[in-house]
PDB file of C-alpha atoms and ligand atoms in Angstrom:
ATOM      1  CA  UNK A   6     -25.595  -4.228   1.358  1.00 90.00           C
ATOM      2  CA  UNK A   7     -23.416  -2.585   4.163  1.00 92.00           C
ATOM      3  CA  UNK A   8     -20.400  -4.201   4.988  1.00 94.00           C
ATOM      4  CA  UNK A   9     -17.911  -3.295   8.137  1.00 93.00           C
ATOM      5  CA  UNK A  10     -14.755  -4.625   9.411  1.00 92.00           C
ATOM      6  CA  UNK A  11     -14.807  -7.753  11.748  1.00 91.00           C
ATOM      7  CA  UNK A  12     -13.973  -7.036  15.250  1.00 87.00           C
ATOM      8  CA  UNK A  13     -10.966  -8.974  16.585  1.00 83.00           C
ATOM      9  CA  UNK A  14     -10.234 -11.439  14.310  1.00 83.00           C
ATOM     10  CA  UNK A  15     -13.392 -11.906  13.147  1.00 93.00           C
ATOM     11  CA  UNK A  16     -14.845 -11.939   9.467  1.00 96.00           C
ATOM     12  CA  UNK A  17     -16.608  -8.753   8.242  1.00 97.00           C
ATOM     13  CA  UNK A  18     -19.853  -7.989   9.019  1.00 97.00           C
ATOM     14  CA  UNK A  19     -22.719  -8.423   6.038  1.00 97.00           C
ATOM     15  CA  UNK A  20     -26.372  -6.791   6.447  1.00 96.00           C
ATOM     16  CA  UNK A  21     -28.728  -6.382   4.299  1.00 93.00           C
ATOM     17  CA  UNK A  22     -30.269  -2.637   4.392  1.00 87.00           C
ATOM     18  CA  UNK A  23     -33.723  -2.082   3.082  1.00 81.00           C
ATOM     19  CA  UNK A  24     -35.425   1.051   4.873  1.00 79.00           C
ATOM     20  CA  UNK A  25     -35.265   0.378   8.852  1.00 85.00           C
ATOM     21  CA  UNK A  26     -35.204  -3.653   8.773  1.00 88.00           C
ATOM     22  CA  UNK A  27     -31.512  -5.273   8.277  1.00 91.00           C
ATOM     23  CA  UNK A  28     -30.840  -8.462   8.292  1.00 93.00           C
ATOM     24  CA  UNK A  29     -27.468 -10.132   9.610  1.00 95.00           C
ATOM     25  CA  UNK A  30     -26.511 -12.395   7.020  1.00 96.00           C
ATOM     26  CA  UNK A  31     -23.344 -14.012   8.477  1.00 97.00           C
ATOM     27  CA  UNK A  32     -25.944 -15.119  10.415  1.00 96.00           C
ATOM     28  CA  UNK A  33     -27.387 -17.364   7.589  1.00 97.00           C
ATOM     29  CA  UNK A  34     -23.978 -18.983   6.283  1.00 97.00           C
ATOM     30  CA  UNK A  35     -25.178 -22.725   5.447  1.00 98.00           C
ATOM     31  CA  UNK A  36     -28.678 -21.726   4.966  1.00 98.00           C
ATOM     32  CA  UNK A  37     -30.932 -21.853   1.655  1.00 98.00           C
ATOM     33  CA  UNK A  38     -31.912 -17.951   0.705  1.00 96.00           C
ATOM     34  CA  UNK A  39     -33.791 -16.988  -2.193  1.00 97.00           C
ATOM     35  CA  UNK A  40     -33.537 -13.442  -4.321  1.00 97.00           C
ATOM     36  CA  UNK A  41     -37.055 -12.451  -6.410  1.00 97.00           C
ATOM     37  CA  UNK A  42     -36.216  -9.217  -8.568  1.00 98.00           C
ATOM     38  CA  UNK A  43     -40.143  -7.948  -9.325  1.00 97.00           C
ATOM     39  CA  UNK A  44     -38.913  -6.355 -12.338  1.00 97.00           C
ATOM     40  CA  UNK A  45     -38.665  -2.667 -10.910  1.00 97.00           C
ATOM     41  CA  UNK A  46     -35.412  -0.745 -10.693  1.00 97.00           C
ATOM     42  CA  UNK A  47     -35.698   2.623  -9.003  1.00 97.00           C
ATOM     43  CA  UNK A  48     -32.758   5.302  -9.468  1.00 97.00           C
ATOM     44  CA  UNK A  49     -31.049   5.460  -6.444  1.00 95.00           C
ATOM     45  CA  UNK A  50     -30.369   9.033  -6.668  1.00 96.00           C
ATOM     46  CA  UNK A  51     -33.997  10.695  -7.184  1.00 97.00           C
ATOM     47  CA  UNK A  52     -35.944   7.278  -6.702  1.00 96.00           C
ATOM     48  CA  UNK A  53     -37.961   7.746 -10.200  1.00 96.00           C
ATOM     49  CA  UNK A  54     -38.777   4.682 -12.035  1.00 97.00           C
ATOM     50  CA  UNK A  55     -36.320   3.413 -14.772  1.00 97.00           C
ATOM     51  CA  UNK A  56     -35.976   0.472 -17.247  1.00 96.00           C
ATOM     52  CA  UNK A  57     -32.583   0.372 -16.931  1.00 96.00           C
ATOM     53  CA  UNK A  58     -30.177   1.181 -14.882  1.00 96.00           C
ATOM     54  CA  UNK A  59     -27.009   3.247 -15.249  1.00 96.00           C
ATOM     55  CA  UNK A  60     -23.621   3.242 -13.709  1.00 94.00           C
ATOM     56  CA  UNK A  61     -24.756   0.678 -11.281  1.00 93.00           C
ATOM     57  CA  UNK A  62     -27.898   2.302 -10.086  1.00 96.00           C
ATOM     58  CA  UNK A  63     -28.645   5.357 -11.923  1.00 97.00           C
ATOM     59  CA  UNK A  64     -31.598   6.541 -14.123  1.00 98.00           C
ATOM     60  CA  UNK A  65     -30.911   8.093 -17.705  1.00 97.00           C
ATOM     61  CA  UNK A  66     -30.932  11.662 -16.443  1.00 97.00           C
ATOM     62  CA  UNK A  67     -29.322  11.229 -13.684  1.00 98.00           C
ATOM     63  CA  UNK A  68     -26.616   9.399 -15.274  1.00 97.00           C
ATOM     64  CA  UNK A  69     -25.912  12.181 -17.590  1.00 97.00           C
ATOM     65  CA  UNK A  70     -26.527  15.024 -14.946  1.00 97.00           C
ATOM     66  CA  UNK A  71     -24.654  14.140 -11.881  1.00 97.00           C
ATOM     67  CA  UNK A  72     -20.706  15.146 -11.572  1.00 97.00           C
ATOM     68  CA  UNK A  73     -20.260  11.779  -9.381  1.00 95.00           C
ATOM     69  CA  UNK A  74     -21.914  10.182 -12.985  1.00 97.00           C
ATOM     70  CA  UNK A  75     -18.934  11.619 -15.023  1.00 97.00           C
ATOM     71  CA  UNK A  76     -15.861   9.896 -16.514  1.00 95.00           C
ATOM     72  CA  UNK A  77     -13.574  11.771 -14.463  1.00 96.00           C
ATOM     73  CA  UNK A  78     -14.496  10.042 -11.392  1.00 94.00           C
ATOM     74  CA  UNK A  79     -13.304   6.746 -12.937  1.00 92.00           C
ATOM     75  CA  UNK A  80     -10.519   8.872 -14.704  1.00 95.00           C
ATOM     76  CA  UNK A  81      -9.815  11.332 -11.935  1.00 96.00           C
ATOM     77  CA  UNK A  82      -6.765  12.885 -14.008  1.00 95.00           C
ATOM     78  CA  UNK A  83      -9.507  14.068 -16.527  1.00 96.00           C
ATOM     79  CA  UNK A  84     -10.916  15.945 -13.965  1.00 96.00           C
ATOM     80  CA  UNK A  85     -12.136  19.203 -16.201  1.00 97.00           C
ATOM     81  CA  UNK A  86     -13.176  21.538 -12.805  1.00 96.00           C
ATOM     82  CA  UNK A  87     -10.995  24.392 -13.952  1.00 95.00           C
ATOM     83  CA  UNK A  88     -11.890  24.536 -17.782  1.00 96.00           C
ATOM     84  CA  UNK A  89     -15.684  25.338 -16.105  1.00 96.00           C
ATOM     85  CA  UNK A  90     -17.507  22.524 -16.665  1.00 97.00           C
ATOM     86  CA  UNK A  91     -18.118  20.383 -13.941  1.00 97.00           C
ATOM     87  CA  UNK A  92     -21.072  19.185 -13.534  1.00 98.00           C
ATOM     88  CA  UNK A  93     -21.767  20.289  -9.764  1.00 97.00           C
ATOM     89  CA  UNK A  94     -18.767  22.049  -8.915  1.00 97.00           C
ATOM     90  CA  UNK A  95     -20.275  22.164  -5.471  1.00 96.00           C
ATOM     91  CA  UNK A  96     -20.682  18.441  -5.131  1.00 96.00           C
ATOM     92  CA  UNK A  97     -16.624  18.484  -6.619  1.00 96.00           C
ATOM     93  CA  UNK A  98     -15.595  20.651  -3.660  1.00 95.00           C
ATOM     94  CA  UNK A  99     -17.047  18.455  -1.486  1.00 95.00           C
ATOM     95  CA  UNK A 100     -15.991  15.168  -2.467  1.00 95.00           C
ATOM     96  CA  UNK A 101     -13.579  15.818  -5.018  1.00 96.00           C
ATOM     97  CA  UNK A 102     -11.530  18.630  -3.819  1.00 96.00           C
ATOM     98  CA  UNK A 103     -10.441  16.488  -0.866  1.00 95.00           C
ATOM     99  CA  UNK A 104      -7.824  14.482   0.999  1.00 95.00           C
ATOM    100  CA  UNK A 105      -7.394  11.332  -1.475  1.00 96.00           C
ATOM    101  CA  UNK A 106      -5.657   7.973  -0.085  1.00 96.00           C
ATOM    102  CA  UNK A 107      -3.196   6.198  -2.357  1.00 97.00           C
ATOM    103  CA  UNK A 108      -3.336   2.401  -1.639  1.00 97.00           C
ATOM    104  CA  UNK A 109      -2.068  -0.652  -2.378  1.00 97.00           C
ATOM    105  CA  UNK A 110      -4.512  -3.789  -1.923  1.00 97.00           C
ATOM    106  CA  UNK A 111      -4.328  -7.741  -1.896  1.00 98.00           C
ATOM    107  CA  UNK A 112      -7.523  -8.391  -3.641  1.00 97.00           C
ATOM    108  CA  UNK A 113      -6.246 -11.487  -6.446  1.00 96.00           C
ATOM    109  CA  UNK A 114      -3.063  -9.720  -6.026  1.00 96.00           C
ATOM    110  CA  UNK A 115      -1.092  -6.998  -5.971  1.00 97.00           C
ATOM    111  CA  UNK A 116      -3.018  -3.705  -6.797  1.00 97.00           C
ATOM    112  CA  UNK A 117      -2.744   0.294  -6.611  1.00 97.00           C
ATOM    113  CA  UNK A 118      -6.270   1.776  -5.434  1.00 96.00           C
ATOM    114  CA  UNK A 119      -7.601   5.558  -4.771  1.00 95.00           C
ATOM    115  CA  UNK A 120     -10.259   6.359  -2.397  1.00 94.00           C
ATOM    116  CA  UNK A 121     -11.644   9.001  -0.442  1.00 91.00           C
ATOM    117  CA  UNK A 122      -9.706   9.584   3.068  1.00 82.00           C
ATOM    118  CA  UNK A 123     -13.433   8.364   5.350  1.00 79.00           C
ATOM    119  CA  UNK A 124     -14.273   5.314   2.891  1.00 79.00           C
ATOM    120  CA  UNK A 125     -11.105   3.665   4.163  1.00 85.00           C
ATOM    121  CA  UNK A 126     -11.477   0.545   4.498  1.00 89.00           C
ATOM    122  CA  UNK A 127     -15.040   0.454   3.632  1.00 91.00           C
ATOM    123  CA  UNK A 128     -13.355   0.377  -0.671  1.00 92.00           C
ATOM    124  CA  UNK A 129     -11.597  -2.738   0.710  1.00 96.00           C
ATOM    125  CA  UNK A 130     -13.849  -5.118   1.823  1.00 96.00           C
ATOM    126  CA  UNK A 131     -15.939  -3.835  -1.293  1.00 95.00           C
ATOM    127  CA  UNK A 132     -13.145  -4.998  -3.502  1.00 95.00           C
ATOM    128  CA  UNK A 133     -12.852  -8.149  -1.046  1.00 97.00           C
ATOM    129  CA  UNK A 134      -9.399  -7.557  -0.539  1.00 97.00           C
ATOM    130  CA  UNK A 135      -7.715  -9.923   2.070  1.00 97.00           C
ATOM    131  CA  UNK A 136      -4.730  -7.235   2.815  1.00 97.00           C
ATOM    132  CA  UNK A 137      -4.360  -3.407   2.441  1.00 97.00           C
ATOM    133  CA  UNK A 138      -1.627  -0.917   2.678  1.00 97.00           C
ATOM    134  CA  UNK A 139      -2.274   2.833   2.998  1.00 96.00           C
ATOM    135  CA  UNK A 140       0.506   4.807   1.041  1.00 96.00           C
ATOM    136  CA  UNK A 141       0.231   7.961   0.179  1.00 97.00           C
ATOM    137  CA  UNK A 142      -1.762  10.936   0.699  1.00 96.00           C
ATOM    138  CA  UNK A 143      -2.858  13.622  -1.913  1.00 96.00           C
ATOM    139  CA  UNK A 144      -4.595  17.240  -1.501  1.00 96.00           C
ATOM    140  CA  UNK A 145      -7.570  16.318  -4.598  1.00 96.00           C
ATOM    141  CA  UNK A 146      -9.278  13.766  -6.236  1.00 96.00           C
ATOM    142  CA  UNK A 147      -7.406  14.316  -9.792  1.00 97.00           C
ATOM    143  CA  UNK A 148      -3.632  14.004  -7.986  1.00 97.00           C
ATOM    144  CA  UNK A 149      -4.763  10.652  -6.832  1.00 96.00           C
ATOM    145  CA  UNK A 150      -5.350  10.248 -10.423  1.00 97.00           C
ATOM    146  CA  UNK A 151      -2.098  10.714 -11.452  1.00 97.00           C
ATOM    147  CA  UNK A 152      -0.490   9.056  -8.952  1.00 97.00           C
ATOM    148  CA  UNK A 153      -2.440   5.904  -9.379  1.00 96.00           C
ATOM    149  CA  UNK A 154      -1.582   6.630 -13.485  1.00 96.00           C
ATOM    150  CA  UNK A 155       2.595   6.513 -12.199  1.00 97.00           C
ATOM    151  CA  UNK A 156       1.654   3.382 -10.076  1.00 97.00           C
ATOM    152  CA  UNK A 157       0.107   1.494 -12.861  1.00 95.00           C
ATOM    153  CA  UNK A 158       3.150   1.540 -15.114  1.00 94.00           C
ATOM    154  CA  UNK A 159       4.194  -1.123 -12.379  1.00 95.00           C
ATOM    155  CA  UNK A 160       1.110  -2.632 -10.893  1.00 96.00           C
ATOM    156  CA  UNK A 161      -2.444  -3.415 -11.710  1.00 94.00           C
ATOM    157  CA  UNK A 162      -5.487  -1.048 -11.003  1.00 92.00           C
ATOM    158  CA  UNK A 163      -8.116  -4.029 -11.343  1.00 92.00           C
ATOM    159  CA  UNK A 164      -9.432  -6.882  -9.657  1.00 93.00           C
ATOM    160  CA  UNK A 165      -9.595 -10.280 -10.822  1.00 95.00           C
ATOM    161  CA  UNK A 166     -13.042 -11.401  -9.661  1.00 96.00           C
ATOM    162  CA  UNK A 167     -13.004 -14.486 -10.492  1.00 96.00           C
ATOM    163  CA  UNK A 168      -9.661 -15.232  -8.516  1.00 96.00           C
ATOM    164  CA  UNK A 169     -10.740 -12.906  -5.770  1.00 97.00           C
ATOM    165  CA  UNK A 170     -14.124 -15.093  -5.213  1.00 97.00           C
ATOM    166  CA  UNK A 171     -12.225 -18.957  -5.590  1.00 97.00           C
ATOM    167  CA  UNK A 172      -9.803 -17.250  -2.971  1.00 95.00           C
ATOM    168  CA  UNK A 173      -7.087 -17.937  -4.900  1.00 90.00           C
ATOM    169  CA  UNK A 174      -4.395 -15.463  -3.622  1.00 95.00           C
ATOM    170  CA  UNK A 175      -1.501 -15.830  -1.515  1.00 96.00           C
ATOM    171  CA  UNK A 176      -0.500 -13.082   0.772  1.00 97.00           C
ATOM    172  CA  UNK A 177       1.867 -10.374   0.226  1.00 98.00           C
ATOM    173  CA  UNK A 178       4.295  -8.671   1.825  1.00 98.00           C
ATOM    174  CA  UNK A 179       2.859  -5.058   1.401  1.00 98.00           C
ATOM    175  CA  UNK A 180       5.239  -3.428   3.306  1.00 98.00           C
ATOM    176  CA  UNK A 181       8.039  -4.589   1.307  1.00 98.00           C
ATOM    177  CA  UNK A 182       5.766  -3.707  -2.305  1.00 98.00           C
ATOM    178  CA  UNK A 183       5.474  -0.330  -0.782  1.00 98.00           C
ATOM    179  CA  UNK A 184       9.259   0.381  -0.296  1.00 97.00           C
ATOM    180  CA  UNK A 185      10.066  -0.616  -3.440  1.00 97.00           C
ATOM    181  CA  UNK A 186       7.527   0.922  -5.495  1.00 98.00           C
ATOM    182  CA  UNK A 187       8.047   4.329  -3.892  1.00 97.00           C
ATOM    183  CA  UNK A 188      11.833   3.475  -4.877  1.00 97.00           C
ATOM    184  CA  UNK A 189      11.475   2.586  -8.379  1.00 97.00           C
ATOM    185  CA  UNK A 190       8.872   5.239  -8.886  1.00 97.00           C
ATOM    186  CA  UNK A 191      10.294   8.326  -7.107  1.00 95.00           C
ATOM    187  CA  UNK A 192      11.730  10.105  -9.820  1.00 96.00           C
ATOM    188  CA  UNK A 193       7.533  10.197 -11.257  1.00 96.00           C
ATOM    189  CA  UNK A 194       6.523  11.065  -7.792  1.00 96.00           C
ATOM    190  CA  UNK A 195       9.096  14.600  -7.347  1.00 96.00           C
ATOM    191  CA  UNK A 196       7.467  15.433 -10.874  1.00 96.00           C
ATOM    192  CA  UNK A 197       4.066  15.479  -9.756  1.00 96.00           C
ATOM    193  CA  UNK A 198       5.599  17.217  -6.510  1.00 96.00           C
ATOM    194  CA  UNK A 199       7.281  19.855  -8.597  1.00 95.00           C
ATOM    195  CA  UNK A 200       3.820  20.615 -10.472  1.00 95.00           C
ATOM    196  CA  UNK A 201       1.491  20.206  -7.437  1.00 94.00           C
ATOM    197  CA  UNK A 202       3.895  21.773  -4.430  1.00 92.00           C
ATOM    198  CA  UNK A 203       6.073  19.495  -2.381  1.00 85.00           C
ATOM    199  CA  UNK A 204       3.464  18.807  -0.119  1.00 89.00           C
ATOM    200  CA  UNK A 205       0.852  17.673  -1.865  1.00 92.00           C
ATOM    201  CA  UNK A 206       2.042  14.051  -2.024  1.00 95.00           C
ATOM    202  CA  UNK A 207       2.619  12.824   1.602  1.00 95.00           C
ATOM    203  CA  UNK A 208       4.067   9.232   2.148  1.00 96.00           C
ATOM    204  CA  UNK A 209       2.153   7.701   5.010  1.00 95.00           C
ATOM    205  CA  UNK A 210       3.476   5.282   7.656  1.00 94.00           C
ATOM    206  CA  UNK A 211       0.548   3.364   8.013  1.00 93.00           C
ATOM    207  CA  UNK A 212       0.156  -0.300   9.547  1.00 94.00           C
ATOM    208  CA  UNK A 213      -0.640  -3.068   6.977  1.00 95.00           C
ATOM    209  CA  UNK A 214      -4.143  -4.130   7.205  1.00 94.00           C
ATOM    210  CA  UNK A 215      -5.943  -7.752   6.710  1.00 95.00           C
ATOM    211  CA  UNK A 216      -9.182  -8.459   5.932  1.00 95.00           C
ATOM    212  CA  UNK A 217     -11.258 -11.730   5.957  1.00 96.00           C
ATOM    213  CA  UNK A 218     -14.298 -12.568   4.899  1.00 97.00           C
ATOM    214  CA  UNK A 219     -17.190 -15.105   6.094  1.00 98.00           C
ATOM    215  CA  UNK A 220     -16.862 -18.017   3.726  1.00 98.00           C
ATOM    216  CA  UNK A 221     -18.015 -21.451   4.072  1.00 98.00           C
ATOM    217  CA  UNK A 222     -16.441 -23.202   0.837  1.00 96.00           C
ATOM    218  CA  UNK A 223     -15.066 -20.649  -2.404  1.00 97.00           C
ATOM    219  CA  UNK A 224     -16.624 -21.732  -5.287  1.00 96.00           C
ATOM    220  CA  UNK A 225     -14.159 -24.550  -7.571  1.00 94.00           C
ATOM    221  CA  UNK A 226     -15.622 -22.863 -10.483  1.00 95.00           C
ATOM    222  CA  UNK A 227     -17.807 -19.297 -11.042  1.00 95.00           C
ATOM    223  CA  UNK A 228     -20.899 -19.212 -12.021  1.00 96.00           C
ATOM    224  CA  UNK A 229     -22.650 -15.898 -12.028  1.00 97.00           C
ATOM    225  CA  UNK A 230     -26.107 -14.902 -11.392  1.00 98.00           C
ATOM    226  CA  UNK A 231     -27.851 -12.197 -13.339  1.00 98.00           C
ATOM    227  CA  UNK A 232     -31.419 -10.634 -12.415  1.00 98.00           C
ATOM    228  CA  UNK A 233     -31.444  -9.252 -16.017  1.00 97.00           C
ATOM    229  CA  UNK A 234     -31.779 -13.025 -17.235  1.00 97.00           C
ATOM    230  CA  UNK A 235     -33.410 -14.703 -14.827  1.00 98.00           C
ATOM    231  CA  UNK A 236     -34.954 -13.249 -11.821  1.00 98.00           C
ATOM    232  CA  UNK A 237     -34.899 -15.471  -9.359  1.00 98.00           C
ATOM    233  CA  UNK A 238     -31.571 -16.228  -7.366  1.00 98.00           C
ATOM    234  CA  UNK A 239     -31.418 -19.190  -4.712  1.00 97.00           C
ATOM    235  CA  UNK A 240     -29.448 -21.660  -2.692  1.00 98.00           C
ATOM    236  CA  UNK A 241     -27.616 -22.225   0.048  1.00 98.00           C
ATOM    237  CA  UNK A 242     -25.315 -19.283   1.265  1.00 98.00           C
ATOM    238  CA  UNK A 243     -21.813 -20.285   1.126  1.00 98.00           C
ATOM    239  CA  UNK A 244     -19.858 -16.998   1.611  1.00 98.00           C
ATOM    240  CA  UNK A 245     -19.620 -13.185   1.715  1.00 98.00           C
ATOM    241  CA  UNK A 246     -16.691 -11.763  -0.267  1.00 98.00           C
ATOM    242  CA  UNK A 247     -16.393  -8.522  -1.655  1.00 97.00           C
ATOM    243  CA  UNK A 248     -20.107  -7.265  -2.496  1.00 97.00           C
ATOM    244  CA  UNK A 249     -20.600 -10.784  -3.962  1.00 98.00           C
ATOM    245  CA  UNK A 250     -23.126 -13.278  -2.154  1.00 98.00           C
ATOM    246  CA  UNK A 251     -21.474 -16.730  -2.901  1.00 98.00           C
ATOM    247  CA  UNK A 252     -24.362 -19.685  -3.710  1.00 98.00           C
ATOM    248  CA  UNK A 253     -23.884 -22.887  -3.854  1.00 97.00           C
ATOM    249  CA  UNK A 254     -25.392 -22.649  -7.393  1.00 97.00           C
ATOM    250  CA  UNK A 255     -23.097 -19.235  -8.100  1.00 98.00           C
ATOM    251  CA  UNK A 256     -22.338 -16.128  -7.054  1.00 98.00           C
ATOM    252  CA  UNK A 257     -23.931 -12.474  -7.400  1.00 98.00           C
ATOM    253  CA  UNK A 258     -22.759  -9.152  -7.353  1.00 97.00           C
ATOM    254  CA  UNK A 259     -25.186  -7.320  -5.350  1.00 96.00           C
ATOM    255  CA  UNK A 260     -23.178  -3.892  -6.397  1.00 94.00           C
ATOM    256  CA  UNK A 261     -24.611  -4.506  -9.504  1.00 95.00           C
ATOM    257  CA  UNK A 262     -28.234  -4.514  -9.244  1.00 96.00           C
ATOM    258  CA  UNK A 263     -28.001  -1.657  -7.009  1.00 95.00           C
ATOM    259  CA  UNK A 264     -32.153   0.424  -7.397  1.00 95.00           C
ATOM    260  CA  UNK A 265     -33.269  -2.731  -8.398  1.00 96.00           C
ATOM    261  CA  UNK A 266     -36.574  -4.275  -6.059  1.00 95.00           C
ATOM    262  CA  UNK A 267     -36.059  -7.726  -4.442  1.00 95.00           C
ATOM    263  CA  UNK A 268     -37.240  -9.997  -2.321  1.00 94.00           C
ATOM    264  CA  UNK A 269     -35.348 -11.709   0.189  1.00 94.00           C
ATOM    265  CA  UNK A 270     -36.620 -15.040   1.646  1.00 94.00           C
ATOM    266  CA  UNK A 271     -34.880 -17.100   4.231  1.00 91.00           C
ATOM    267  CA  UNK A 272     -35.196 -20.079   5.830  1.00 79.00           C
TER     268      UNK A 272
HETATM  269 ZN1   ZN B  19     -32.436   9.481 -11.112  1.00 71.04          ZN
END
């Protein structure tokens, strides 16, 4: 599912990707859809057959053989590239070894994020957060880690989903969470200066950033729908939020069933 930014004012954009043919569906907001899983999941890295999938997508192998697999890109300060055993140290110095962006997000509140400098604000609208606040900027994947480690002894690193998807959450005044975390937190952030050179952690002046999302009517109460269980998914399409498909019989998280072969029928 690709999702972009909404173009003044406008709700973000949700297609559906599946080799050359992509289908628009803000387009079919209000309209009956039905999902058929066949039963085949194919690893979205090297395409091969598997009865499971890892990590959201992943065969076995791959799972245990790719760097962007590992625990240290969830835990980015357990990133282990100097002791000599990455994975694919040349996939690290591509993606890893790279500007990181410190942010703080409105998704069913206040949270502290890490991304990649280009998947700004793609990691937004895939967290279906209604504001977003760049804050700082780091030289490497693992000083975002630490960062976001300092930021979470005073904010959340998770989304609520189930908050996020009622729409549930007030707005914030990001700005203002900004100034005073960098406050309260700045005798953390010279430390990590100290060890990592003073400028290795840039504060950004960035422009708050709000998000919305093509929704009908949030669900009163969630219901989630799960291939594994039952493989057939329909009803009428009531929203797009996050990487969720909101039903009027319950919501999905497409994310999650990445590799796996459906069918998409709509009215
Ligand atoms: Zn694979």
């Amino acid at each position: 599912m690709a999702i972009e930014p909404g173009q003044g004012g406008e709700p973000a954009r949700y297609a559906l990707c599946a080799g050359d043919q992509r289908l628009d569906l803000n387009a079919h907001l209000g309209q009956p859809l039905r999902l058929t899983w066949s039963g085949a999941i194919a690893c979205t890295h090297c395409g091969r057959a598997t009865r499971k999938s890892f990590a959201q997508g992943y065969c076995y192998p791959c799972f245990k053989r790719l760097a962007q697999c590992d625990t240290c890109i969830v835990k980015p300060e357990t990133c282990h590239f100097f002791a000599g055993t990455c994975r694919e140290p040349q996939w690290a110095e591509r993606h890893c070894f790279q500007p990181h962006v410190v942010y703080l997000a409105n998704s069913s509140g206040l949270k502290v994020g890490i991304t990649r400098g280009t998947q700004v604000p793609t990691r937004w609208l895939d967290q279906g957060a209604i504001q977003a606040l760049p804050i700082l900027e780091v030289e490497t994947r693992q000083q975002s880690g630490f960062v976001e480690i300092l930021f979470k002894e005073e904010v959340a690193d998770r989304t609520n989903w189930r908050a996020m998807l009622k729409g549930e959450v007030a707005p914030l005044d990001l700005v203002a969470e900004r100034d005073r975390l960098l406050a309260r937190l700045d005798g953390g952030l010279a430390a990590l200066r100290e060890r990592f050179g003073g400028e290795a952690i840039r504060v950004l002046d960035a422009a708050p950033v709000t998000l919305d999302y093509p929704v009908l009517e949030f669900p009163r109460k969630i219901v989630s729908h799960n291939f594994d269980k039952k493989p057939v998914v329909e009803g009428t399409l009531m929203g797009l939020k996050g990487q969720y498909l909101i039903l009027d019989s319950g919501v999905i998280n497409l994310r999650k069933f990445t590799g796996y072969e459906v069918t998409l029928e709509v009215a």
